[in-house]
Structure formats: structure tokens, C-alpha cells
Amino acid sequence: MPHRRSALQPGPATSRGATREQVDAAVRTGLLTGRFIPGKSVTIRGLAAELGVSPMPVREVLQRLAAENALEVKSNGRIQVPDMTPTRFDEVLKARLLLEPELAELALPNLAAGDAGRLQTIDDDIDRCLVDGDAEAYLRLNHAFHFSIYRASGSRVLLPLIDSLWLQFAPFMRTVYGRVGTASLVDRHKEAIRAIELGDKDALHAAIAADIRDGMGLLGKEILAGA
Amino acid sequence: MPHRRSALQPGPATSRGATREQVDAAVRTGLLTGRFIPGKSVTIRGLAAELGVSPMPVREVLQRLAAENALEVKSNGRIQVPDMTPTRFDEVLKARLLLEPELAELALPNLAAGDAGRLQTIDDDIDRCLVDGDAEAYLRLNHAFHFSIYRASGSRVLLPLIDSLWLQFAPFMRTVYGRVGTASLVDRHKEAIRAIELGDKDALHAAIAADIRDGMGLLGKEILAGA
DNA sequence: CGTGTCATTTTGTGATCACAAAATCCTGCG
DNA sequence: CGCAGGATTTTGTGATCACAAAATGACACG
């Protein structure tokens, strides 16, 4: 059977590069929500069949994600989700601490009162996920919380860099949460929301940095302990 | 006429993904040395013909570089070198100031005495380029200088981020140097070398930051003045 | 039962094709 | 001479093919 686009479907919105964008979004959210496990190899034909498209757009998307260091092309050409190492973890943590608080500050002037309310809603959902132990939903919502702030900056430079960082550590965090559970997680979201409401640059900077340290830094020992 | 690989050449080293890597290197150095002008569109078939390969590896490379924000895919699918804007310039400058001094610090313990000598050699060549007014050679050597330091860090996270930043501002800087010349350029390379020789973390951090500010920040007014 | 070897399958890569949308060029009209 | 409109070319995209390398599995031998 040929691929989906062969069958003439009445779908009206097959604009330029629509298939590639669909594949890109699928793989990205898959990485961010932990549906791809570090070390597991991803095959072009496999993903293409799974998504019902030809291998061509999948090839381009995987190359793109490899360029963002979200995937790793090994010397034999196989593509896989990179393994996390202690030094890599430290580097991602350092990069996040350098970039994310700064971008949050940049976004602060663009955040209206309605945004604080929206963030509050997301954070409430996050709290529910933590008690339910729904790690996948937590990852998705935590990403939504942070990037709702970052996106308000309108940045086209810092934001893609941070995007790349999240794609790099998210798959690993998923395995960590799967092991230690979500109950022990703490965040500084409420402080961040309060800082946004007050328009306090320094408080927001501190809240984001503390949130990164609490959410990620505390789990750094896990990889040192676990083999 | 078919493409080059059709003719069976005795080339022994046609390993996995060799063509793509060749194309990738060609476009990357082209961007870093200013052979691609901002705003100018890059065509897949054009580049493929120019490099003597099929459009296929070019497609993947351009997608990769678009993922790194070194190229821009417009809504109609055309690919072009992004234009520089004042806000974009400020963001790149801010990101560089955040990341590069930090990575230099990380690299410092791995820099031996021989490295300082090698950097000195590069800096001497740079000084020659400045008096000769050879902007392209300057861009290439300045990149070599900075990344000789950064690469010593062995970083696999921060280094790619900085790589992306350089690909974003290099084409623009080329046009600036073409307009104002290279005579007015100053750098803090000698201070950086001295800091490396002394193993002084803080001095190296300050030297790299000052170098970025002098080499890039001073020219920020150019884009505000020139339309 | 373990192990090395060979056949089979899977997989990435480069190339080419078909198609639609966009851009470009040319022409004819005002 | 300027400019609108249509034909032509260019260009990106998705699909498929051919090929070589790598991974996998089967199987015979020790």
C-alpha cells in the first residue's frame, strides 16, 4: 500500500511543507514527553510507517533534530536518542541557568496580567499531575509553563537555543521520573508567577534559576548513583 | 550529465554520509567567511550543481542549517540567509556574552602551554589580515582563534550552541566589514592569551567578554545607522 | 551447549521522477 | 513608455528506486 498522500483525501490544508511540519511536531513532542528512550535507535522507515508518510520528510526532520543535538547520528548512520552522561548533564544544567533566567527577564515586559492567570492554571494542573504520578503529563505541562513565559519574549535567538536544551534533557528526565516517581518533585512556579505579577525582574530571574536547580539539579545525583 | 558519484572514481574514502558532510562543511565555511550574503536566497538545485552532487544531500544539509537558525525557510519554501535586525543583533550579542566567556573558563584547564603558542600564531596572522584589509581571511582566523579555545573544553552542549550563534551573525559581519573596512577593528586576543598562560579564569572570562563587546558591540550602531 | 560463519533482512544514502506552487519572463494592450 | 496578464521556467516537496553497509538470524561445527 502506498502512503497516505497517494489516496486523494479531501484535506484542504496540504500547504507547503505540511507533512514535514507534522512529522517534526510529532517527534518533538515525543521527545519532550519521553516517548523516546535514551539509547533507543530511531529508524527512518519505522517512523515513516508509524506516521503514515514516506521516508523522505522523516529523513529531513531527523537531520534537523540531529542538528539541534536532540538526536545523535552514529558513525554507522544509525540515529538514536543520545545517552545522558554526568558531564553532559552538568553542561545542560549550566546552559539552562545561564540562558533561561535571562530570557524570562526579557519576556517580563511583554507579560500581561492575563498571562499570570494562564500560568496559574497550568501550575494547578501540574500539581494535580504530581499527586497522580502522571509523569508524561507533568513533562508536557512543565514545558508549557516555561515556554509560555519564554515565548512572550518574542526572541528568535535565545528561544531556539533553549528549545535545543530541552530536547536534550527531556528524554532523560522522563526515565528519571519513571524511576523515582514524581512525588518528590518541587518547583518554584508560584514564586515565578508572583514575580511576574509584581513585574519584579530580579525575583523572576531568581525564581527561574531556583526552579531549574530544584527540578533538575537535585536529580543530578541520580545518574551518578544509577549505572 | 549525471552527478559526480556516477563516474566511478578511485576515491577510496566514500564512507557513510561522506557527501552530506562535504556539502555541510562547504556551506558552513561559506557562511562563516561571508560567501553568503544576508537576504540572498539559496537554492537546492543551484548549490547541488555548484558542488557537483545530487540535490538530495543538499536538501538535508540546508534543513540542518535551518534548524540551527543559520538559514531561514520562508513560508513559500524558499531558503535564504536571514537578514540581521537590531533586536536580533542585540540578542546574539547577549547570548554570546552569556555563553562564550563561560565556555572559555571551562576550557581553561585543558589548555596547555602549546595551545597558547598556537593561539599566538593565529593572532599574528589576524593582525596581518587587518592591515591588509582581507576581511574573509580575518573572519576565518577569528573563528579559528575563538573555537581553538572553545573546542578545548570538550563540550558537546555549549559548543554547538555557540556554533549556531556564529553561523547567525557571521554573514552579517562580513557585510559590515566590507563597508567599514577592517582597519578599525580591535580585539582582546592578547589579553586572552595572557590569561591562558597565567591560568587566570577571571581574566580569561573578562578578556573574551571584552573581545566580543569590542568586535561586535561597537558595530551595533552600524545597523541602526545604515538602512 | 557455545561459537564462529554465512545468508537474509534491515537501514541509511544518493539519485531520479512527478507534481504543484511560486517566481520570472515575455508579450500585448492601454 | 508603463504595466497588467498569461506562458514558461524555476524551485521545493514527497515518493520511489538502487545500492552498499550494517545488523540480525539461522545453522553447522567443534
XYZ file of C-alpha atoms (C1' of nucleotides) in Angstrom:
514
model
C 0.000 0.000 0.000
C 1.364 3.404 -0.874
C 1.446 6.204 1.594
C -1.358 8.321 2.809
C -0.980 11.198 0.416
C -1.474 8.839 -2.529
C -5.072 8.315 -1.600
C -6.793 11.513 -2.594
C -8.125 12.820 0.648
C -10.322 15.901 0.751
C -7.913 17.502 3.188
C -7.698 21.127 2.107
C -4.730 22.310 4.103
C -1.841 20.491 2.420
C 0.274 23.600 2.192
C 3.986 23.839 1.578
C 5.961 21.532 3.828
C 2.899 20.470 5.774
C 3.941 16.848 6.006
C 7.380 17.698 7.284
C 5.936 20.002 9.903
C 3.545 17.307 11.049
C 6.388 14.825 11.422
C 8.539 17.431 13.141
C 5.852 18.210 15.681
C 5.216 14.537 16.333
C 8.852 13.715 17.008
C 9.414 16.861 19.052
C 6.519 16.268 21.400
C 7.540 12.631 21.531
C 10.966 13.655 22.754
C 9.636 16.232 25.199
C 7.130 13.878 26.757
C 9.538 10.987 26.992
C 8.088 8.674 24.386
C 11.612 8.189 23.071
C 14.009 6.488 25.425
C 17.708 7.459 25.502
C 19.828 4.885 23.755
C 16.957 3.567 21.707
C 17.602 3.888 17.995
C 15.098 5.566 15.715
C 14.710 4.286 12.176
C 13.588 6.369 9.253
C 11.380 3.730 7.698
C 9.947 2.779 11.051
C 8.891 6.303 11.920
C 7.629 6.848 8.389
C 5.415 3.784 8.568
C 4.233 4.728 12.028
C 3.192 8.195 10.875
C 1.853 7.036 7.543
C 4.180 9.161 5.421
C 7.033 8.471 3.072
C 10.558 8.187 4.451
C 11.500 11.463 2.805
C 10.081 14.023 5.243
C 11.189 11.841 8.149
C 14.754 11.923 6.889
C 14.772 15.694 6.847
C 13.187 16.002 10.260
C 15.644 13.609 11.857
C 18.520 15.508 10.313
C 17.100 18.727 11.701
C 16.779 17.284 15.181
C 20.269 15.867 14.942
C 21.487 19.375 14.160
C 19.826 20.526 17.370
C 21.551 17.753 19.297
C 18.179 16.253 20.108
C 19.188 13.132 18.221
C 22.547 11.592 17.511
C 23.752 10.192 14.208
C 26.243 7.467 14.964
C 29.182 6.683 12.739
C 27.307 3.873 11.032
C 24.463 6.207 10.172
C 22.048 4.870 12.757
C 20.089 7.536 14.544
C 19.343 7.278 18.232
C 18.317 9.294 21.248
C 21.573 10.358 22.925
C 22.504 8.840 26.239
C 22.890 11.182 29.169
C 26.258 11.402 30.869
C 27.228 13.237 34.044
C 29.310 15.847 32.223
C 26.594 16.333 29.644
C 24.058 16.761 32.400
C 26.182 19.375 34.112
C 26.620 21.254 30.876
C 22.917 21.320 30.115
C 22.234 22.498 33.643
C 24.815 25.259 33.346
C 23.497 26.372 29.968
C 19.938 26.428 31.258
C 20.943 28.518 34.261
C 22.717 30.979 32.000
C 20.024 31.368 29.379
C 16.581 30.727 30.824
C 16.519 33.277 33.654
C 17.828 35.864 31.221
C 15.141 35.126 28.641
C 12.474 35.223 31.326
C 13.647 38.719 32.210
C 13.448 39.696 28.556
C 9.912 38.385 28.426
C 8.741 40.111 31.564
C 7.727 43.432 29.960
C 5.547 41.543 27.479
C 3.685 39.525 30.101
C 0.276 40.947 30.897
C -1.928 40.172 33.860
C -3.842 37.602 31.849
C -0.654 35.665 31.293
C -0.099 35.290 35.018
C -3.552 33.781 35.300
C -2.870 31.397 32.466
C 0.357 30.319 34.104
C -1.517 29.792 37.363
C -3.901 27.453 35.563
C -1.034 25.448 34.132
C 0.650 25.245 37.507
C -2.536 23.959 39.118
C -2.667 21.204 36.513
C 0.953 20.426 37.260
C 0.212 19.999 40.951
C -2.529 17.543 40.069
C -0.141 15.582 37.870
C 2.382 15.362 40.680
C -0.031 13.743 43.089
C -1.407 11.491 40.358
C 2.106 10.485 39.366
C 1.432 11.199 35.708
C 4.997 11.820 34.569
C 4.205 12.327 30.912
C 1.584 14.964 31.584
C 3.944 16.629 34.028
C 6.660 16.909 31.416
C 4.238 18.349 28.903
C 2.809 20.893 31.324
C 6.141 21.901 32.791
C 7.336 22.581 29.264
C 4.196 24.572 28.596
C 4.726 26.613 31.758
C 8.292 27.595 30.974
C 7.799 28.245 27.297
C 4.672 30.288 27.878
C 6.983 32.688 29.626
C 9.886 32.406 27.203
C 7.747 32.746 24.099
C 6.429 36.070 25.344
C 9.912 37.462 24.800
C 9.438 37.216 21.064
C 13.009 36.011 20.911
C 14.268 34.357 17.765
C 17.763 33.654 19.041
C 17.706 32.696 22.703
C 14.459 30.769 22.437
C 15.724 28.271 19.842
C 18.832 27.679 21.937
C 16.709 26.845 24.959
C 14.484 24.713 22.780
C 17.506 22.677 21.856
C 18.459 22.252 25.506
C 15.037 20.973 26.483
C 15.050 18.452 23.678
C 18.354 17.212 25.011
C 17.462 16.637 28.633
C 13.760 15.841 28.420
C 14.093 12.191 27.350
C 16.496 11.575 30.202
C 14.299 13.272 32.769
C 11.448 11.026 31.714
C 13.467 7.946 32.640
C 14.417 9.549 35.939
C 10.831 10.345 36.849
C 9.848 6.852 35.842
C 12.318 5.543 38.389
C 11.990 7.878 41.342
C 8.415 8.967 40.763
C 7.021 12.466 40.656
C 6.078 12.781 44.303
C 9.462 14.169 45.316
C 9.321 16.924 42.724
C 9.268 20.501 43.816
C 9.152 23.632 41.728
C 9.319 27.379 42.117
C 6.461 28.135 39.757
C 4.454 30.034 42.336
C 7.356 32.352 43.051
C 7.771 32.924 39.317
C 4.097 33.761 38.902
C 4.255 36.174 41.820
C 7.339 37.848 40.344
C 5.511 38.265 37.040
C 2.515 39.793 38.788
C 4.788 42.236 40.569
C 6.891 42.899 37.476
C 9.982 42.163 39.551
C 12.852 41.345 37.202
C 15.289 40.128 39.805
C 12.705 37.988 41.578
C 11.723 36.330 38.305
C 15.348 35.681 37.454
C 15.879 34.098 40.857
C 12.690 32.060 40.680
C 13.517 30.560 37.291
C 17.062 29.773 38.367
C 15.826 28.163 41.570
C 13.216 26.198 39.652
C 15.862 24.815 37.307
C 18.130 23.936 40.193
C 15.371 22.260 42.197
C 13.794 20.421 39.289
C 16.962 19.310 37.600
C 19.979 19.882 39.769
C 18.707 17.805 42.667
C 18.341 14.831 40.385
C 21.892 15.087 39.185
C 22.930 12.612 41.823
C 20.644 10.010 40.322
C 22.819 9.498 37.286
C 25.913 9.327 39.421
C 24.318 6.655 41.601
C 22.453 4.720 38.912
C 24.638 2.984 36.354
C 25.250 14.642 -17.354
C 24.702 12.745 -14.148
C 26.403 13.705 -10.965
C 29.929 13.148 -9.933
C 29.458 9.969 -7.991
C 28.131 8.268 -11.120
C 31.573 8.291 -12.660
C 33.441 5.611 -10.790
C 36.309 7.462 -9.286
C 39.113 5.642 -7.474
C 38.345 7.654 -4.376
C 38.629 5.203 -1.517
C 37.069 7.174 1.286
C 33.413 7.306 0.264
C 32.228 6.294 3.696
C 28.787 6.647 5.163
C 27.364 10.116 4.707
C 30.549 11.451 3.169
C 28.773 13.512 0.550
C 26.499 15.141 3.076
C 29.422 16.010 5.287
C 31.278 17.539 2.363
C 28.294 19.696 1.497
C 27.782 20.616 5.142
C 31.372 21.748 5.528
C 31.221 23.735 2.319
C 28.093 25.641 3.278
C 29.247 26.181 6.854
C 32.579 27.699 5.920
C 30.783 29.660 3.239
C 28.540 31.179 5.867
C 31.371 31.810 8.319
C 33.580 33.514 5.770
C 30.803 35.612 4.336
C 30.410 33.983 0.946
C 26.681 34.003 1.529
C 25.076 37.401 1.758
C 22.128 38.044 4.111
C 18.882 38.210 2.215
C 20.235 36.259 -0.724
C 18.259 33.100 -1.354
C 19.959 29.742 -1.614
C 18.516 27.164 -3.980
C 18.863 23.449 -3.547
C 19.476 22.679 -7.191
C 21.845 25.601 -7.535
C 24.053 24.506 -4.673
C 23.872 20.915 -5.814
C 25.082 21.801 -9.285
C 27.778 24.052 -7.865
C 29.118 21.277 -5.666
C 28.624 18.539 -8.237
C 26.309 16.430 -6.134
C 22.669 15.475 -6.315
C 20.065 17.714 -4.716
C 19.443 15.124 -2.032
C 22.345 15.727 0.362
C 21.968 19.465 -0.161
C 18.361 19.288 0.954
C 19.311 17.618 4.185
C 22.172 19.992 4.877
C 20.038 23.069 4.305
C 17.396 21.679 6.630
C 20.053 21.091 9.250
C 21.350 24.615 8.972
C 17.830 25.962 9.072
C 17.359 24.089 12.336
C 20.412 25.900 13.671
C 18.955 29.231 12.562
C 21.838 29.684 10.182
C 19.372 29.690 7.310
C 15.740 30.642 7.121
C 12.989 28.741 5.373
C 10.397 31.237 4.287
C 6.700 30.467 4.099
C 6.910 29.724 0.394
C 9.684 27.208 0.988
C 12.480 29.359 -0.338
C 15.629 29.215 1.718
C 17.711 32.295 2.356
C 20.361 33.736 4.602
C 18.466 35.580 7.346
C 18.572 39.331 7.440
C 20.022 40.947 10.525
C 17.808 43.198 12.587
C 18.698 45.390 15.550
C 16.820 43.242 18.049
C 18.299 40.097 16.583
C 21.745 41.614 16.796
C 21.256 42.515 20.435
C 20.068 39.016 21.225
C 23.024 37.357 19.566
C 25.347 39.704 21.412
C 23.674 38.925 24.714
C 23.789 35.185 24.100
C 27.430 35.329 23.126
C 28.294 37.289 26.270
C 26.483 34.744 28.387
C 27.909 31.592 26.830
C 31.332 32.201 25.356
C 33.198 33.528 28.416
C 31.743 30.651 30.399
C 32.875 28.048 27.888
C 36.323 29.607 27.739
C 36.556 29.168 31.503
C 35.531 25.551 31.130
C 38.245 25.053 28.529
C 40.984 26.707 30.541
C 42.099 23.622 32.500
C 42.536 21.736 29.229
C 44.689 24.391 27.578
C 48.370 23.581 27.708
C 51.292 25.905 27.065
C 51.499 24.760 23.470
C 47.952 25.951 22.892
C 48.860 29.477 23.931
C 51.609 29.452 21.341
C 49.259 28.208 18.675
C 46.792 30.949 19.545
C 49.589 33.490 19.355
C 50.359 32.314 15.824
C 46.751 32.706 14.784
C 46.566 36.157 16.342
C 49.675 37.260 14.452
C 48.028 36.163 11.229
C 44.929 38.097 12.223
C 46.957 41.262 12.721
C 48.367 40.838 9.236
C 44.885 40.430 7.803
C 43.726 43.606 9.493
C 46.407 45.756 7.888
C 45.921 44.007 4.547
C 42.175 44.539 4.765
C 41.482 40.876 3.975
C 38.069 40.574 5.588
C 37.414 36.988 4.562
C 40.685 35.727 5.990
C 40.033 37.741 9.144
C 36.667 36.097 9.648
C 38.160 32.666 9.148
C 41.053 33.268 11.526
C 38.986 34.993 14.182
C 36.698 31.968 14.159
C 39.713 29.703 14.409
C 41.041 31.679 17.361
C 37.863 31.534 19.391
C 36.995 27.947 18.606
C 40.506 26.730 19.289
C 39.796 27.803 22.837
C 36.223 26.605 22.996
C 36.928 23.218 21.459
C 39.450 22.502 24.187
C 36.543 22.352 26.594
C 35.408 19.096 25.031
C 31.901 20.438 25.376
C 29.109 18.772 23.464
C 26.361 21.096 24.663
C 27.612 24.667 24.945
C 29.862 24.415 21.912
C 27.054 23.594 19.461
C 25.012 26.466 20.849
C 27.863 28.878 20.221
C 28.378 27.340 16.818
C 24.815 28.221 15.985
C 25.341 31.800 17.140
C 28.410 32.305 14.969
C 26.599 30.980 11.929
C 23.906 33.542 12.607
C 25.997 36.681 12.876
C 28.963 35.861 10.632
C 27.279 36.605 7.288
C 26.150 39.963 8.616
C 29.566 40.854 9.985
C 31.043 40.178 6.598
C 28.837 42.831 5.045
C 29.762 45.244 7.828
C 33.487 44.725 7.352
C 33.006 45.123 3.633
C 31.510 48.536 4.319
C 33.626 49.982 7.092
C 36.800 48.031 6.395
C 38.910 46.069 8.840
C 41.290 48.823 9.881
C 39.102 49.997 12.733
C 38.882 46.531 14.252
C 40.317 45.912 17.660
C 40.377 42.725 19.657
C 41.361 41.475 23.078
C 43.119 38.363 21.856
C 46.408 39.234 23.504
C 44.755 39.615 26.876
C 43.063 36.270 26.369
C 46.338 34.568 25.513
C 47.987 36.080 28.550
C 45.152 34.900 30.765
C 45.535 31.388 29.369
C 49.267 31.442 30.039
C 48.609 32.511 33.615
C 45.710 30.119 34.047
C 43.626 33.031 35.281
C 39.950 32.133 34.998
C 38.533 35.542 35.733
C 40.966 37.308 33.413
C 40.069 34.954 30.567
C 36.371 35.444 31.193
C 36.862 39.214 31.106
C 39.059 39.101 28.012
C 36.577 37.044 25.990
C 33.695 39.244 27.074
C 35.645 42.378 26.184
C 36.635 40.894 22.852
C 33.030 40.167 21.986
C 31.963 43.646 23.039
C 34.749 45.350 21.101
C 34.486 43.230 17.990
C 30.731 43.092 17.769
C 29.104 45.530 20.143
C 30.832 48.593 18.751
C 29.455 47.804 15.336
C 25.921 47.580 16.597
C 25.403 51.209 15.689
C 26.137 50.415 12.070
C 22.871 48.604 11.549
C 20.963 51.345 13.313
C 22.540 53.947 11.051
C 22.625 52.021 7.779
C 19.249 51.086 6.395
C 25.897 -26.126 24.642
C 28.695 -22.379 22.957
C 30.616 -20.141 18.892
C 32.039 -18.686 14.521
C 30.261 -18.189 9.755
C 27.267 -17.280 6.199
C 22.697 -15.964 4.277
C 18.935 -12.780 4.932
C 16.921 -8.697 6.215
C 17.013 -4.091 7.641
C 18.652 0.504 7.136
C 20.749 4.877 5.601
C 22.210 7.281 1.397
C 22.250 9.190 -3.002
C 19.715 9.697 -7.189
C 15.803 10.497 -10.022
C 10.846 11.418 -11.002
C 6.272 13.787 -10.782
C 3.793 17.434 -9.265
C 2.209 21.874 -7.624
C 3.253 26.355 -6.282
C 5.935 30.236 -6.912
C 8.772 33.230 -9.436
C 10.245 35.036 -13.733
C 9.980 36.435 -18.283
C 7.691 37.823 -22.231
C 4.204 39.902 -24.666
C 0.402 42.704 -25.906
C -2.632 46.265 -24.596
C -3.645 50.876 -22.874
C 6.573 54.053 -22.302
C 4.265 51.621 -18.336
C 2.009 47.804 -16.807
C -1.195 44.057 -16.430
C -1.741 39.142 -17.774
C -0.503 34.833 -19.266
C 3.034 31.393 -20.695
C 7.377 29.439 -19.225
C 10.795 28.265 -16.133
C 12.456 27.544 -11.658
C 12.030 25.515 -7.199
C 10.701 22.869 -3.067
C 8.355 18.592 -1.726
C 7.052 13.983 -1.446
C 7.691 9.469 -3.362
C 10.212 5.663 -5.128
C 14.390 3.094 -6.658
C 19.123 1.066 -6.432
C 22.888 0.133 -3.800
C 26.130 -0.825 -0.113
C 26.907 -1.368 4.586
C 25.411 -2.949 8.812
C 22.573 -5.648 11.805
C 20.141 -9.812 12.501
C 19.159 -14.501 12.398
C 19.978 -19.353 11.106
C 22.865 -23.032 11.080
C 26.665 -26.061 11.092
C 30.775 -27.259 13.546
C 33.642 -28.057 17.489
